[in-house]
Amino acid sequence: MSAVAWPRPGRALPGRWRPGRAAAWGLAAAVPLAFLGVFFALPVVGLVARGFWTDGALDLSGFADVMSRPHTWRVIGITLGQATVGTAVAVVLGVPGAHLLYRTRFRGQGLLRGLVAVPFVLPTVVVGVAFRSVLGGNGPLAFLGWDGTFAGVVAALVFFNYTVVVRTVGAFWAGLDPRTEQAARALGASPARAFWSVTLPALAPGIASAASIVFLFCATAFGVVLVLGGVGYGTVETEIWVQTTQFLDLRAAAVLSVVQLVVVTAALWVAGHARRRREQALTRVPEAVPPLALRGPQAKAGDRWAAGVTGAVIVVLLGLPMASLVVRSLHTRDGWGLGNYAALDRRGFGLGASGWEAAATSLRVAVDATLIAVVVAGLVALIASRRPRTRGLRRAVGALDAVVMLPLGVSAVTVGFGILITLNRPFGLDLDLRASPMLLPIAQAVVAVPLVVRTVLPVLRAIDTRLHEAAAVLGASPFRVLRHVDWPVAARSLGLAVGLAFAVSLGEFGATSFLVRPESPTLPVLIYRLIGRPGADNLGTAMAASVLLAGLTAVVMALAERLRGTQGSDV
Amino acid sequence: MHRRITVAALAVGALALAGCSTTQPSSSPSGSASDSASGGTVVLVTHDSFALPDDLISQFESDTGLTLDVRTQGDAGSMVNQLVLTKDAPIGDAVFGIDNTFASRAIDAGVLAPYRATLPAGADQYVVGDSGDLSPVDVGDVCVNADVTWFADHDLPVPQTLEDLTKPEYKGLLVVENPATSSPGLAFMLATVGAFGADGWQAYWQKLVDNKVDVAASWSDAYYVDFSGPSSDGDKPLVVSYASSPPYEVPDGAETAPTTALLDTCFRQVEYAGVLAGAKNPDGAKKVVDWLLSPAVQAAIPESMYVYPVDSSVQLPESWVQFAPMADKPYTVAPADIAANRDAWLKAWTDLVVG
Amino acid sequence: MSGDLAVRDLVVLYRDDDGSVATAVDHLDLDVATGEVVALLGPSGSGKSSLLRAVAGLEPAAAGRITWDGEDLAGVPAHRRGFGLMFQDGQLFGHRDVAGNVAFGLQMQRVPARERAERTRELLDLVGLAGFAHRAVSTLSGGERQRVALARSLAPRPRLLLLDEPLSALDRALRERLADEVREALVATGTTALFVTHDHDEAFAVADRIAVMDLGRLLQVDTPPRLWQSPATRRVAEFLGYEAFVADDGGPVARALAAGVARDGGGAPLLAVGPASLEVADDGPLVATVRAAGFRRGVVELAADVEGVGEVTLVERTAGRSGAGDLPRPGTSLRLRPVAGGVARVG
């Protein structure tokens, strides 16, 4: 009895309104809102407003003008088509991958998980060269005739985003109770039937999460569209870039930005709707993952399918372009060899840094960006996973959930230019943020936040509220409920989230090219500089640096995977 | 309750921690400590191809007592547009890298403060406008490059002129860059404007289109994927590139270059430096412009930025002398004409070539 | 550890996602004395879970008061009330092993590790799971999970244990056995408990007193025998399992049934007949026709139409019967007499 000393009930505050608690939640909401407000909303609104402001007056005639051009509608059509098809293909190919890599186990799985993540971080300029080497002219897949076509762009988009589907769906699937599927099997459903009627619907929140992210990535893809789409192939994103950076037609850019925002918001609304319909409290019983069964009496048709599809994707879609990278990295002016890798050690004229130094810079920036992203996104996910009692607060939580996705759907050019014109005196403060070295990791974090939220949130949401209640009546304060119930469960997905955030930061180029210091370039910036120079040496070194970036990513992702095991425990 | 607040405090703390952890620039001395110790900081805004050896920068800093803070702002077009947008609160003191296709836009927008630097020998021919806002620093010729080996293998003479490119024997052999998304692409389009006039260039392009010209999005795309030269695997022996490209394809010790620039197809790009209007450190900015025109920097320009110095007295690298001569009579278009017509020409080009 | 729960004039509202509001608990009064086990019995949707959640502090009270030992609990959050709550499906923490689950509440109270381990072992012994300490909860059967949940709820020595249909997800045999074990565990630990169930057998097995609840109100609160013998209303009687009701009009059937009423003070106008009210007797005063017959758990159950009463279930010992072929066929006529104390007077 000695240890049990219940507080006298009267000690707590009377009434239901607890100011401390409200303040804590308010602060938790204020941090991400302030972050996104200053570094995302303010710049975007600032630049768009500039486009609608002529001679000191609001002028919306740009809408009528831009929207009456047939070209604009063609661009919108291409954008939607490309994003829809890209997302659909990525999901169809990614779900078997999620099964193979997260619902079975086999030797070399960790390596494979890292490998599929590599395309995600490769700079588009490198991917453009790699893809065109495969699809165009003398490439091994030239017979497809995909060079400079819609199909080529879609293939590259799937190449980039495959890992997003595999990881997001995989993280969700790993926590799904397999017994419902077993129950369906016991009720006489074939494995395929059980998958279609039980597992797939249960996976819907994870798939919707992944699809919404991939859709945004596809709709706002830039470099890869420019390189692979061929001339005349334009999307809203490339149009905004051209209008802003080449023509300085802010009016047209602002109209297109609004169009982009509408498209993105609509996509998010649809995805959110699909997600909410399914994202209820699931019983999530993590169970020992069965070994991959391809042969013998234990062979599973599902495993075979997953292995077949995923094998083909990895070899053809991911493997060929990456292999062409490696081959080119071994090609020097004097024949085959490792000369390009040796060159990573040298500081070329004006490159600012050697390959290794750039890699170190990339890692440092990525650590900061990941830290920021995880803190901000963690708070967002935490708040968005709550179900407040009042309808107003519930709506606010839903809005936060949606708003945080917007950075994925807004052009990096808009943000980059917006930062320059708004952050010299943000909110009238005499504080020129444009020169801050923190802008780089912050800009990368802004892009990573939605990914982390989308990875962690479904897992948090799937925790039964009664589990919180059980902990509360056992004497756990709200903080300790977070610490002992939500955290151990969320930590399982945090490894994945950290990996994704890190990958985003390592590969980010759009915003980075505006913000990076020339004397300390990141690896993608170095690659971009190298590939902008003539000669086999420069190209070879660029390719070697790309292989280094790819390797770095694979290692980081593999390490992040390990985080799952250790942080998942709650001791 | 205090525990809940701790979470949020931790979050804020983590952000602050991130701020002072790994990204603190070690080599980017924009801090106030160095300001007080020396003549202050001068911020040079430039494009992402800017590059100069570290020791030259150190030399500049020790000579002037200034700290040079270099900020790259995307490609040349992006940079100029950013300067236009931020002219009320400039992002730096000096600018380098405004080229002759954007010069008039920058001058007309009032981005620059007048500064007439002392120009080196040979630079006068590139001066733009009469205000002296911009000082020419380097020049580069954008020319069609040819894969000499390919032409030898196919028993075809290497084409020489723009007109040659429309001949049937060169059908399907040329790849150019999209002028809307690529700086050499724009330069080549301007070469045709210079060659055939504002009225005739579109007819020329129609012939190129009929002769199956290929269009790539960027220089690296065209040069490394489509071009058949030694460092690429493509199937096009003709590509729009720079007069300075051939030396980098020459194997060590070789006497002849495997590629060559067609010097009758060139457009000359000129890059300028200037002092930004509203600069916090205008005197420092002037010193930066002078420094860029100094013999040491001019001599370093070829190997650092792959362009030619404006200073005609500077000794070029040997490989350049041998394999990268400049065009005698490059095509030119007046910067004012470019500023006035750029958008219309691009639209016309797009309608014509893209359809 | 002494204290009494008092619920006064409590109103709990239930808000649906569409914003509509329903009254789950409607001006309800209830007392639970120290050491007492009270069962809250009612059909699903009667508001008993809402009442329990309000007591636990998980649901706000729209009106009325909940006090412990005279002190108002309004504004005391769930984790400060010192009450335990056991859910229907256990709600075990999947990321902790069995011992980790049982020790959770102690950990929240910052009980030292050694003491915690000792108490955990003690509780696991109590619920018959000695040796299960380091098993993963995902490997447990349904019954084992509920035992762990019970041990977890009891470990921090709650002042009041709230049990929300803790056994209803289990199979019948296990439910009956566990109901007895829960009772024993509660008595052994001297725990005051409020036990929600919709199964009257369970309520009778576990509780000192039973509160019958319907539509957010309490219909009757009584000890099990009194409740059984004197249901306050026909609704209560129906819920307890009484099947047929006969007006005490002085007629022959009513007089025959009244002989089966225990402690008959008379007065109430309605007699209730259920499965345990009548037995077969060749000289019985009542006549019935068999409608259906079958074996149920070692006894014979007959559905019979009793003249002047209605359809009633009859339970007969199987002694003397040799098998299914030996059961009375539908249509067979039987004579019946009331079992002493088997007939209830309603009201």
Short mmCIF file of N, CA, C and O in Angstrom, two decimals, chain C residues 41 197-205 210 228 238-241:
data_model
loop_
_atom_site.label_atom_id
_atom_site.label_comp_id
_atom_site.label_asym_id
_atom_site.label_seq_id
_atom_site.Cartn_x
_atom_site.Cartn_y
_atom_site.Cartn_z
N LEU C 41 -26.55 -3.36 -15.01
CA LEU C 41 -27.10 -4.30 -15.97
C LEU C 41 -28.09 -3.58 -16.88
O LEU C 41 -28.96 -2.85 -16.38
N THR C 197 -22.50 -4.79 -17.55
CA THR C 197 -22.74 -5.99 -18.36
C THR C 197 -24.16 -5.96 -18.92
O THR C 197 -25.02 -5.24 -18.42
N HIS C 198 -24.37 -6.71 -19.98
CA HIS C 198 -25.74 -6.86 -20.46
C HIS C 198 -26.24 -8.28 -20.20
O HIS C 198 -27.31 -8.65 -20.61
N ASP C 199 -25.40 -9.07 -19.50
CA ASP C 199 -25.71 -10.47 -19.27
C ASP C 199 -26.09 -10.64 -17.80
O ASP C 199 -25.27 -10.43 -16.90
N HIS C 200 -27.36 -11.01 -17.55
CA HIS C 200 -27.79 -11.04 -16.14
C HIS C 200 -27.12 -12.15 -15.37
O HIS C 200 -26.85 -12.02 -14.19
N ASP C 201 -26.78 -13.26 -16.05
CA ASP C 201 -26.05 -14.32 -15.35
C ASP C 201 -24.74 -13.79 -14.78
O ASP C 201 -24.37 -14.06 -13.64
N GLU C 202 -24.04 -13.03 -15.63
CA GLU C 202 -22.77 -12.47 -15.22
C GLU C 202 -22.97 -11.52 -14.04
O GLU C 202 -22.22 -11.54 -13.06
N ALA C 203 -24.00 -10.69 -14.15
CA ALA C 203 -24.28 -9.72 -13.09
C ALA C 203 -24.55 -10.45 -11.77
O ALA C 203 -24.02 -10.09 -10.72
N PHE C 204 -25.33 -11.51 -11.87
CA PHE C 204 -25.66 -12.26 -10.64
C PHE C 204 -24.43 -12.93 -10.07
O PHE C 204 -24.27 -13.05 -8.87
N ALA C 205 -23.53 -13.38 -10.96
CA ALA C 205 -22.34 -14.08 -10.49
C ALA C 205 -21.36 -13.14 -9.80
O ALA C 205 -20.65 -13.54 -8.88
N ILE C 210 -27.17 -5.19 -7.86
CA ILE C 210 -27.32 -5.01 -9.31
C ILE C 210 -28.18 -3.78 -9.55
O ILE C 210 -29.23 -3.61 -8.92
N TRP C 228 -34.26 -10.71 -8.23
CA TRP C 228 -34.80 -11.86 -8.92
C TRP C 228 -36.24 -12.13 -8.50
O TRP C 228 -37.11 -12.43 -9.33
N GLU C 238 -38.61 -8.60 -17.56
CA GLU C 238 -38.30 -9.09 -18.91
C GLU C 238 -36.80 -9.14 -19.13
O GLU C 238 -36.27 -10.09 -19.70
N PHE C 239 -36.13 -8.11 -18.64
CA PHE C 239 -34.70 -8.07 -18.86
C PHE C 239 -33.98 -9.16 -18.08
O PHE C 239 -32.94 -9.66 -18.50
N LEU C 240 -34.56 -9.56 -16.94
CA LEU C 240 -33.95 -10.63 -16.14
C LEU C 240 -34.22 -11.99 -16.75
O LEU C 240 -33.67 -12.99 -16.33
N GLY C 241 -35.11 -12.06 -17.72
CA GLY C 241 -35.35 -13.33 -18.38
C GLY C 241 -36.74 -13.90 -18.14
O GLY C 241 -37.05 -15.00 -18.61
#
